CSV table of C-alpha atoms in Angstrom, one decimal:
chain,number,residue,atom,x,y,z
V,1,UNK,CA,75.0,0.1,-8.2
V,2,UNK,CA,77.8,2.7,-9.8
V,3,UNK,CA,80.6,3.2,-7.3
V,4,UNK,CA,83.6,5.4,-6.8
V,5,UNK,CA,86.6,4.3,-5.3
V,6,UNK,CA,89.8,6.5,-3.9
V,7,UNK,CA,92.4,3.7,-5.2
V,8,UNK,CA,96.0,5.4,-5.2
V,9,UNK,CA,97.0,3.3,-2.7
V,10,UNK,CA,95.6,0.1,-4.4
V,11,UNK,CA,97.6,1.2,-7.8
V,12,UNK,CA,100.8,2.8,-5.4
V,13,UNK,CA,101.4,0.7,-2.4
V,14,UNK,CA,102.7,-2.7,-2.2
V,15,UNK,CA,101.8,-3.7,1.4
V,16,UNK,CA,99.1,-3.0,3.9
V,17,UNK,CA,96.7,-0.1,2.5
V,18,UNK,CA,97.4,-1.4,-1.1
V,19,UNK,CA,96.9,-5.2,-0.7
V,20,UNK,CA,93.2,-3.6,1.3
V,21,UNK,CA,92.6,-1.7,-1.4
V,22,UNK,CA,93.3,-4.3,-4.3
V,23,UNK,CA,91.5,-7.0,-2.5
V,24,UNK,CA,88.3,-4.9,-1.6
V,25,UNK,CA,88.1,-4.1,-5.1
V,26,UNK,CA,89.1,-7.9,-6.0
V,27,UNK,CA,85.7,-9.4,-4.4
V,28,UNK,CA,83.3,-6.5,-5.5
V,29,UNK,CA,84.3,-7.8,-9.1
V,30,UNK,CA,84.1,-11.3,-8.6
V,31,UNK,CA,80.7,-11.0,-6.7
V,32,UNK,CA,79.3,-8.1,-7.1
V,33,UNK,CA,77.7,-9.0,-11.2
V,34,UNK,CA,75.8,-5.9,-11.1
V,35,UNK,CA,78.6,-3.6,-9.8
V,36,UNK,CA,79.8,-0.7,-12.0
V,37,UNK,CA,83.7,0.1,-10.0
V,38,UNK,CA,85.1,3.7,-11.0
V,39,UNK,CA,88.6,3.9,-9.6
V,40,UNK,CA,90.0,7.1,-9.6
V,41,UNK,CA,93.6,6.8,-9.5
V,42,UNK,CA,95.7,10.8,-9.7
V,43,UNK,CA,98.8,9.2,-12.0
V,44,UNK,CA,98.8,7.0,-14.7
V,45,UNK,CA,102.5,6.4,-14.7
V,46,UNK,CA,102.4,5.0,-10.8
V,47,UNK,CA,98.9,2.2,-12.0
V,48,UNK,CA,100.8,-0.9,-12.6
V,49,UNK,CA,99.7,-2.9,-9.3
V,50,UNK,CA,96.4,-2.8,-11.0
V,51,UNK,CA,97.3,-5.6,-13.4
V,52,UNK,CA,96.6,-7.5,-9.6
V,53,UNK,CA,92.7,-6.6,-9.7
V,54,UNK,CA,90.8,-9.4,-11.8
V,55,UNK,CA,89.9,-9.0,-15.6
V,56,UNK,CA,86.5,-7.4,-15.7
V,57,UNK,CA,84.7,-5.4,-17.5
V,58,UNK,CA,82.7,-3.7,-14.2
V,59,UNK,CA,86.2,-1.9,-13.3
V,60,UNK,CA,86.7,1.7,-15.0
V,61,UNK,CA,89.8,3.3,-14.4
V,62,UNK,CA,89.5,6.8,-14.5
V,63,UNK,CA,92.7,9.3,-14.6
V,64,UNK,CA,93.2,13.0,-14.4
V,65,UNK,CA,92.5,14.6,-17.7
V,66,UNK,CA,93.6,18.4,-17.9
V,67,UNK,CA,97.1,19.4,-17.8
V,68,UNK,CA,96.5,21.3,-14.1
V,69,UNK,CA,95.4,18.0,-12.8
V,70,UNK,CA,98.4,16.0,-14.2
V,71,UNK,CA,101.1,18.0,-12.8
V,72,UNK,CA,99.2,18.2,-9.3
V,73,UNK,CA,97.9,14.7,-8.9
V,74,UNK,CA,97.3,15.2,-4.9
V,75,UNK,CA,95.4,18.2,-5.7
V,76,UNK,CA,93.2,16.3,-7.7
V,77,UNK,CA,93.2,13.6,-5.5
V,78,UNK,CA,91.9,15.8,-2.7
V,79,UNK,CA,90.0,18.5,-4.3
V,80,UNK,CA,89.2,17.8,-8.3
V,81,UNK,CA,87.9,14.0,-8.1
V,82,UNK,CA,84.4,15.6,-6.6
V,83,UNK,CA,83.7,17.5,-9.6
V,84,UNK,CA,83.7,14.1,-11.3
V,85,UNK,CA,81.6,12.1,-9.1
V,86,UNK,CA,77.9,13.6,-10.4
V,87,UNK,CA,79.1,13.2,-13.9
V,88,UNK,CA,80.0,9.5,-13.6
V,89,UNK,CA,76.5,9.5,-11.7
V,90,UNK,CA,78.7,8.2,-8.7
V,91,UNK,CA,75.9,6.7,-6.1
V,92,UNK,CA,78.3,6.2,-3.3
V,93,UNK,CA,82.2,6.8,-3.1
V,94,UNK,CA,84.2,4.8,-1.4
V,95,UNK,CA,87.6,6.4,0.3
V,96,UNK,CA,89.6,3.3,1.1
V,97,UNK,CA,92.1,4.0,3.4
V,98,UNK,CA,91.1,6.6,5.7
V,99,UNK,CA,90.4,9.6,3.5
V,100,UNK,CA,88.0,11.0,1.5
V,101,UNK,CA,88.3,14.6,-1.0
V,102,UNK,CA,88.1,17.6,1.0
V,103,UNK,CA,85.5,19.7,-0.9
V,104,UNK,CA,83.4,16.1,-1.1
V,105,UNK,CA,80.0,17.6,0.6
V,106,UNK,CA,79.6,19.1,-2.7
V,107,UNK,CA,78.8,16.0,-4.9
V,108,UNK,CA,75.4,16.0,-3.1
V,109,UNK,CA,74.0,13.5,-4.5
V,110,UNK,CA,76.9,10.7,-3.7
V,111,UNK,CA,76.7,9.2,-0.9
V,112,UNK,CA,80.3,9.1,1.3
V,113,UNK,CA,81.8,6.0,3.4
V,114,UNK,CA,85.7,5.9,4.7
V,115,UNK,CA,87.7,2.7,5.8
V,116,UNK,CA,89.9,3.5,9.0
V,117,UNK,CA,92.4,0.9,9.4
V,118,UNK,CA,93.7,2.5,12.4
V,119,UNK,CA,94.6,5.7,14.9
V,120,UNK,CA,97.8,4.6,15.8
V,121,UNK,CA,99.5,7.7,15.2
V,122,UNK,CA,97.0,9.1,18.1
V,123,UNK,CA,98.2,6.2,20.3
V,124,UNK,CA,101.4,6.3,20.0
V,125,UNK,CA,102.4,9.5,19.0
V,126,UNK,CA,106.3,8.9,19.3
V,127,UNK,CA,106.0,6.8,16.5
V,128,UNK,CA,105.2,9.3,14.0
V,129,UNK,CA,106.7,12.3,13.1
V,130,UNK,CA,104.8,15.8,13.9
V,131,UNK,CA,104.0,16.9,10.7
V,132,UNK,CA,102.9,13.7,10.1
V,133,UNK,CA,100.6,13.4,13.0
V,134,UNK,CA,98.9,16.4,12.0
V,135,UNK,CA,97.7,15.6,8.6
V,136,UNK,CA,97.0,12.3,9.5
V,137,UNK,CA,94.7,13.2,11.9
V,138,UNK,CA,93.0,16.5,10.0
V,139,UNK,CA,92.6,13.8,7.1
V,140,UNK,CA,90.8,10.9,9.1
V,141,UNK,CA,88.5,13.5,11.6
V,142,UNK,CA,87.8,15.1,8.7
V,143,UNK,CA,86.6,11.9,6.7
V,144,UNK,CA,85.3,10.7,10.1
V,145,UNK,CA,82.8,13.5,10.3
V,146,UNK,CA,81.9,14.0,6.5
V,147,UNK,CA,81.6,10.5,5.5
V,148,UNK,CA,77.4,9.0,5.9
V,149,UNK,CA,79.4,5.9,7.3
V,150,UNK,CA,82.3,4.6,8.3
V,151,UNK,CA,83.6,1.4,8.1
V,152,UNK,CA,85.8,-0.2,11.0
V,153,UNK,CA,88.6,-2.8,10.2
V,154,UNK,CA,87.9,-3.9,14.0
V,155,UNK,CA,86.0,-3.5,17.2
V,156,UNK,CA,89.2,-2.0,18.6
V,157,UNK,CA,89.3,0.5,15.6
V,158,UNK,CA,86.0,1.5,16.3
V,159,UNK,CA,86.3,2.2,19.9
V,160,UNK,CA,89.3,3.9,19.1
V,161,UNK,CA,86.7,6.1,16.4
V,162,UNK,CA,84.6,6.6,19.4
V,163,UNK,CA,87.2,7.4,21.6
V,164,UNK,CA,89.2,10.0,19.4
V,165,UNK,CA,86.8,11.6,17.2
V,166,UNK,CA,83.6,11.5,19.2
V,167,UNK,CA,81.5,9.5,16.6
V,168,UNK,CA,78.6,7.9,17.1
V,169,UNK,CA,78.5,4.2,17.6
V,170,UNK,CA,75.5,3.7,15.1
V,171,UNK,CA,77.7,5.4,12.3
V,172,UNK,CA,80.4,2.8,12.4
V,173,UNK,CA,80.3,-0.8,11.0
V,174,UNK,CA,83.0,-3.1,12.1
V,175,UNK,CA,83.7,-5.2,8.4
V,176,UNK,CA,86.9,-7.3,8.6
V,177,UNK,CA,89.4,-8.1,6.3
V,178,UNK,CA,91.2,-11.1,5.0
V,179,UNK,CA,94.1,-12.0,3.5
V,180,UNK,CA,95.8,-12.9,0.4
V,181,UNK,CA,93.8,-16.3,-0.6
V,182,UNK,CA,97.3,-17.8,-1.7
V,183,UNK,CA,98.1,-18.3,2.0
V,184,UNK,CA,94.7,-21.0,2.2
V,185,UNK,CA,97.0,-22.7,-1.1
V,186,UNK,CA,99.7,-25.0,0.1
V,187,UNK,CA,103.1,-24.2,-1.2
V,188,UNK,CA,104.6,-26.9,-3.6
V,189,UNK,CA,107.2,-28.8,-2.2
V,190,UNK,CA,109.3,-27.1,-4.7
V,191,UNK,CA,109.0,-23.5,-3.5
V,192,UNK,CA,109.6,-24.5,-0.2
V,193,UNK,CA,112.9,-26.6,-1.3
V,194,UNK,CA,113.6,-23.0,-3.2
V,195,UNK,CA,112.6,-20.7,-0.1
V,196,UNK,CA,114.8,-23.0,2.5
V,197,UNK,CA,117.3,-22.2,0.2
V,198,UNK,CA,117.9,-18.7,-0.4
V,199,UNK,CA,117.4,-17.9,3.2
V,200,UNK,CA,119.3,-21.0,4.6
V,201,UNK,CA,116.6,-22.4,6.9
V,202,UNK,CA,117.0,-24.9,9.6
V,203,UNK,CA,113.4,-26.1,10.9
V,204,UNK,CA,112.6,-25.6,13.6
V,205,UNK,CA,112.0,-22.0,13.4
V,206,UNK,CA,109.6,-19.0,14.8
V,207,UNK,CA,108.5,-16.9,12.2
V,208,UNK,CA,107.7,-13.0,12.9
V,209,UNK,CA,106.1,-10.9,10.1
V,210,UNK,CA,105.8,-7.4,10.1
V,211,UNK,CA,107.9,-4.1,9.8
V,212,UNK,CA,110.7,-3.9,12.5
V,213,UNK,CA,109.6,-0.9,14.4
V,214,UNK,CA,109.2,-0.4,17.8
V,215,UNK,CA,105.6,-1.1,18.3
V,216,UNK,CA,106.1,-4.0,16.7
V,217,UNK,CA,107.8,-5.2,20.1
V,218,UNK,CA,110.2,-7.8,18.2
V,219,UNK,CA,112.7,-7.3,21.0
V,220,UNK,CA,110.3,-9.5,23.3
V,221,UNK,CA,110.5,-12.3,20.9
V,222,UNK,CA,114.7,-11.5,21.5
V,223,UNK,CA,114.5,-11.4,24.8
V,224,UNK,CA,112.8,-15.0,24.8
V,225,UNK,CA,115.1,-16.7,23.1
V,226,UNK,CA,117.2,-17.9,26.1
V,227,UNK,CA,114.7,-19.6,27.7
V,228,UNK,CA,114.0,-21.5,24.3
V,229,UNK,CA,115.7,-24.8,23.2
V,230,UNK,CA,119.2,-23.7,21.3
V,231,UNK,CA,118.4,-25.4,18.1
V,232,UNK,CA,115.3,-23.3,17.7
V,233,UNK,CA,115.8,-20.0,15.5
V,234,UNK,CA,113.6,-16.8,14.5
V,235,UNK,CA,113.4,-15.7,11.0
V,236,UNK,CA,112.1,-12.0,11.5
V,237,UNK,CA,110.3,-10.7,8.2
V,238,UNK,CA,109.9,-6.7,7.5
V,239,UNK,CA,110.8,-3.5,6.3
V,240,UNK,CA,113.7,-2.2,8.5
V,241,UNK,CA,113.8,1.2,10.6
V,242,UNK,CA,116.3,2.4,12.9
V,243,UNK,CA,114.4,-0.3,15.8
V,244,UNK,CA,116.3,-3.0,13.9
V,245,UNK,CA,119.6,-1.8,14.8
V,246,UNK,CA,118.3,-1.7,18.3
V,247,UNK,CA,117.3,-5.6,17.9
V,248,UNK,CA,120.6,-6.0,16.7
V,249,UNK,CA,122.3,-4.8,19.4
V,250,UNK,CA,120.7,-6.5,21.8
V,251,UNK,CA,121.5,-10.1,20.2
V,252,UNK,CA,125.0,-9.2,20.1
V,253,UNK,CA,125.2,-8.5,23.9
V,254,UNK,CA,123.5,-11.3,24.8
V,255,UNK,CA,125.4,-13.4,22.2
V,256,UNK,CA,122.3,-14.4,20.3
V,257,UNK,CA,122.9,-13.3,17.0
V,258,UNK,CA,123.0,-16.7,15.5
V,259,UNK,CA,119.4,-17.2,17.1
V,260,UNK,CA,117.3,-14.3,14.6
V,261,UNK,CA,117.8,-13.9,11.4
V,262,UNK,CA,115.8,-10.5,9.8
V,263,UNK,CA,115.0,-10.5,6.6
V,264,UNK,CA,113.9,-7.4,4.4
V,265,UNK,CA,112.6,-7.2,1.0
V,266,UNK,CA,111.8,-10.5,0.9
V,267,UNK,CA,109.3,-11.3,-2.0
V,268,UNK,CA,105.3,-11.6,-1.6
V,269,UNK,CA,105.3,-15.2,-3.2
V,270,UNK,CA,107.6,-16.5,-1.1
V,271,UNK,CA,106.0,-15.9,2.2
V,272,UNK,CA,103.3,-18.4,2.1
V,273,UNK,CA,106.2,-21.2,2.3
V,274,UNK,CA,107.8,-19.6,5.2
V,275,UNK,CA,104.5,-19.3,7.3
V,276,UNK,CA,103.9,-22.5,6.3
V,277,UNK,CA,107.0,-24.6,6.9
V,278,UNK,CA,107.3,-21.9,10.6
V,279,UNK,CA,106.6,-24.3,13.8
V,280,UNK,CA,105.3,-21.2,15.4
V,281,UNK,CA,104.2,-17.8,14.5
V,282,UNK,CA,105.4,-14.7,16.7
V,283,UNK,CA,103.3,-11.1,16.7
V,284,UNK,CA,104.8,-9.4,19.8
V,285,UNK,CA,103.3,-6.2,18.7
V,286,UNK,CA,101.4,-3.5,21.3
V,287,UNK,CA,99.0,-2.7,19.0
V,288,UNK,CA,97.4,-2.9,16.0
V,289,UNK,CA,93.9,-1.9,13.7
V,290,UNK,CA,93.6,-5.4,12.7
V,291,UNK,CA,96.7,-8.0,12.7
V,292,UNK,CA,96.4,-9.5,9.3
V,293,UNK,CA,99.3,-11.6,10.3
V,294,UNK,CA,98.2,-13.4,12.8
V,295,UNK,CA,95.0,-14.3,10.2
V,296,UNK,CA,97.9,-15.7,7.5
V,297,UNK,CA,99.5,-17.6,9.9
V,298,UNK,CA,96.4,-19.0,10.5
V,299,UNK,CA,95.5,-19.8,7.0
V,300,UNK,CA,98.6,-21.5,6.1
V,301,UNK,CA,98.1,-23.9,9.3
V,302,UNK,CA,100.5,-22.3,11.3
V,303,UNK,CA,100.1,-21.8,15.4
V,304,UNK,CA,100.0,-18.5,16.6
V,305,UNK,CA,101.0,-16.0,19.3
V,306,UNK,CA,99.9,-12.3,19.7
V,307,UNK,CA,100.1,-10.0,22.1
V,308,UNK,CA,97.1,-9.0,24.5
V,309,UNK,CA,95.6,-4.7,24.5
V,310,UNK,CA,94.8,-4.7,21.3
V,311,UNK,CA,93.0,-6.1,18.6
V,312,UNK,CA,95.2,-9.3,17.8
V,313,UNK,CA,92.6,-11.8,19.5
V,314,UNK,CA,90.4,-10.7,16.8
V,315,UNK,CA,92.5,-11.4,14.3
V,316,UNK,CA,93.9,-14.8,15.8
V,317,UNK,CA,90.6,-15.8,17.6
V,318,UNK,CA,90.1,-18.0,21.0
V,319,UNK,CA,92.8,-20.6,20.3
V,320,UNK,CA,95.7,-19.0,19.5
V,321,UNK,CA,98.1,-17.4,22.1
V,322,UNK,CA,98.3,-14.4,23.9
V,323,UNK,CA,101.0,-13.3,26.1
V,324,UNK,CA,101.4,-9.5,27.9
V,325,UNK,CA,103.9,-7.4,25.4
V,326,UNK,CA,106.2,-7.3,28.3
V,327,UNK,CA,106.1,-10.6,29.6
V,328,UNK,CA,109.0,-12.3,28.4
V,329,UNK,CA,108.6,-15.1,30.0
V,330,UNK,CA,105.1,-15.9,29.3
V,331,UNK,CA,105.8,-15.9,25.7
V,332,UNK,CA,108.8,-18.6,25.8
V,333,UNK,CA,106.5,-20.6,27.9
V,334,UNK,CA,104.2,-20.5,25.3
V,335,UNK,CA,106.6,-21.4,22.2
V,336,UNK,CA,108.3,-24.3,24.4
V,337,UNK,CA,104.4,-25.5,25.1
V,338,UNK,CA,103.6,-25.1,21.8
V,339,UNK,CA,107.0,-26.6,19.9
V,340,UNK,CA,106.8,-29.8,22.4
V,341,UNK,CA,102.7,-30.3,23.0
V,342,UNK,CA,101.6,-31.8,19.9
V,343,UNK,CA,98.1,-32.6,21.2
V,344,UNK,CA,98.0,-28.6,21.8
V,345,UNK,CA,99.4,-27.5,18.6
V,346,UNK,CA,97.4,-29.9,16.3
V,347,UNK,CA,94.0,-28.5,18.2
V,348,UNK,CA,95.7,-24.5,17.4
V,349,UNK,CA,96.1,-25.4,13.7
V,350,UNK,CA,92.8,-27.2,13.2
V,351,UNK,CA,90.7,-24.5,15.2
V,352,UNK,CA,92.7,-21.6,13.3
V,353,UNK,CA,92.0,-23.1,10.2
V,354,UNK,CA,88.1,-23.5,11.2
V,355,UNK,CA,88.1,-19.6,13.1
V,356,UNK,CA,90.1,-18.2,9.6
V,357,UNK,CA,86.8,-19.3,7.4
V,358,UNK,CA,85.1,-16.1,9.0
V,359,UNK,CA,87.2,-13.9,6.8
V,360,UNK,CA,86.6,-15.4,3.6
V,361,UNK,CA,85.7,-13.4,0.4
V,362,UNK,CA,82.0,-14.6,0.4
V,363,UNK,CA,81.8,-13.4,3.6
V,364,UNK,CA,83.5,-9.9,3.4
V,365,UNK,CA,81.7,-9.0,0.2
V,366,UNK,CA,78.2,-9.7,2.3
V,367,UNK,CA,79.5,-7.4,4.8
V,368,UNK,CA,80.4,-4.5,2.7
V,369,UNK,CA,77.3,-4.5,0.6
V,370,UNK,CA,75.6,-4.5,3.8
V,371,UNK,CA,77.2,-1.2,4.4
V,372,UNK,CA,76.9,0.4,0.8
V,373,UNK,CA,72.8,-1.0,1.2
V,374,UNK,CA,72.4,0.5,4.1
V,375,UNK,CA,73.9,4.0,3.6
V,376,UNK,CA,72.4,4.2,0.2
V,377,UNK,CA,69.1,2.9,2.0
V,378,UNK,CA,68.5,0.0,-0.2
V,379,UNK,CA,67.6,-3.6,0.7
V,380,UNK,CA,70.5,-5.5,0.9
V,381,UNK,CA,70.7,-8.9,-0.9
V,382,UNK,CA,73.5,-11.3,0.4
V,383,UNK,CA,75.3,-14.1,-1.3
V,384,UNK,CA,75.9,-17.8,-0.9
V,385,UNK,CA,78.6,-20.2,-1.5
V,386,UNK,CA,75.7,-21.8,-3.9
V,387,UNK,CA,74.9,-19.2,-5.6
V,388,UNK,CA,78.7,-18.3,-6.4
């Protein structure tokens, strides 16, 4: 099978549609044997994340050639990787995060399937700015409707397809993703010596990871904190946006600000020894496409609370905790229940561990060839652990 892949985002982005990108790629090269993976990336000078994606001789990267296409790398990227689809003999292209090429109904003879991670920016529109909200959505209905599949990051994304963009159900397959598999690794006791001491930790502490913005809801987790033991801290993990100052504030009128720490640019290798050494695991947000972490919480053995009207409980599954996003006082219930029940939390961390298995690589590979089977219509054939 010869696919093409949109990967700017898995050779640009750092976080969230990167680490999607980079990891779908990741377990069509380590399974897929018979795979042929075209990525076409618009600039050569922004590739170096791919030195993440596996050695392997399947993956082609394929850059802009003329001198046109160079200096205008979104123009390609929207309009001039079509013309190269039928000459790589592309049988199915593959936009990753939400778009595909505009003028893509003219390589006939590829077939077309988008990922939608989410429509956020259609359900909560004060997020986002307005120019923003347009192109966003004139470059996801317009993948929507052209693409011969789409593939769902969750059965709330895919209502939310439905919902939005009038798609029928029977075009949409719900594949989930995982997560980095260095969060199933335990962290040395040396990196977590190391960790506890660039950020001065004091365990106990709640962990939150995630940008600080306001759908995120951190302030919840701030508004809990005086109905939780004194000696009990949060270390709040993310990219920083005006929200935070609003976090900040609040601490400092309610004379908390020795209670949450937030943290920002804090490295990828050094989150696996925070979730892990965490008591508890905090996602206040309102909503989300998936919730990836909630899932690393629950791969490093961490319990875990989300936030209900969403998608989080698909993400966390039936025995971690959800709370309303307004509901202060649930959620300190919870994290007192949870900090002093050991019977409760060794059942959340066991059961986490077991529900996080779904979203290994075997797994999500079966899932996805499904998909590329199907919409080329081809019999599928699936994997097993022993035949890996």
């Amino acid at each position: 099978m010869n696919l093409g892949f949109d990967a700017k985002r898995a050779a640009q982005n750092t976080t969230g549609l990167g680490n999607y990108s980079r990891l779908m790629i990741s377990i069509l090269a380590r399974f897929g044997n018979d795979l042929k993976l075209n990525l076409y990336v618009p600039n050569s000078k922004k590739s170096q994340l791919l030195q993440r994606l596996p050695e392997s001789g399947q993956i082609h990267i394929k850059f802009p050639q003329n001198k046109i296409a160079k200096l205008f790398p979104a123009i390609w990227r929207t309009f001039g990787i079509t013309s190269h689809l039928p000459k790589d003999d592309i049988q199915l292209y593959h936009g990753l995060s939400g778009e595909l090429p505009l003028n893509i109904q003219k390589a006939r003879h590829t077939k077309k399937v988008v990922t939608i991670h989410d429509l956020l920016f259609l359900r909560f529109p004060q997020g986002y700015h307005f120019l923003d909200r347009m192109i966003y959505n004139f470059k996801f209905r317009h993948a929507c409707k052209t693409a011969d599949h789409i593939i769902a990051v969750s059965e709330f994304t895919k209502r939310e397809i439905i919902h939005y963009y009038h798609i029928s159900e029977e075009k949409i397959s719900v594949v989930y993703q995982g997560c980095d598999k260095t969060f199933r690794q335990p962290a040395t006791e040396e990196t977590k010596q190391k960790v506890k001491e660039i950020y001065h930790l004091e365990q106990p502490y709640i962990l939150y990871v995630g940008s600080i913005e306001k759908r995120k809801n951190l302030l919840l987790l701030a508004r809990s904190l005086p109905k939780i033991a004194s000696g009990v801290k949060v270390i709040a993990v993310g990219r920083r946006t005006p929200y935070a100052n609003e976090v900040e504030k609040y601490l400092d009128a309610q004379g908390l600000t020795n209670r949450m720490t937030l943290l920002s640019n804090v490295p990828f290798a050094h989150l696996p020894a925070l979730y892990q050494m965490a008591s508890v695991f905090v996602y206040p947000s309102r909503c989300e496409g998936f919730g990836i972490p909630l899932l690393e919480a629950l791969c490093s053995g961490t319990p875990a609370i989300g936030c209900s009207g969403s998608c989080l409980e698909e993400a966390g599954g039936p025995n971690s905790a959800y709370v309303n996003p307004d509901d202060e006082n649930s959620l300190a219930r919870e994290i007192n229940d949870i900090l002093t029940n050991s019977q409760r939390r060794e059942k959340m961390i066991a059961e986490g561990l077991h529900f996080a298995a779904r979203f290994d690589e075997e797994n999500i590979y079966n899932d996805l060839m499904d998909v590329y089977h199907s919409t080329l219509k081809m019999s599928p054939t699936r994997i097993t652990s022993s035949e890996i």
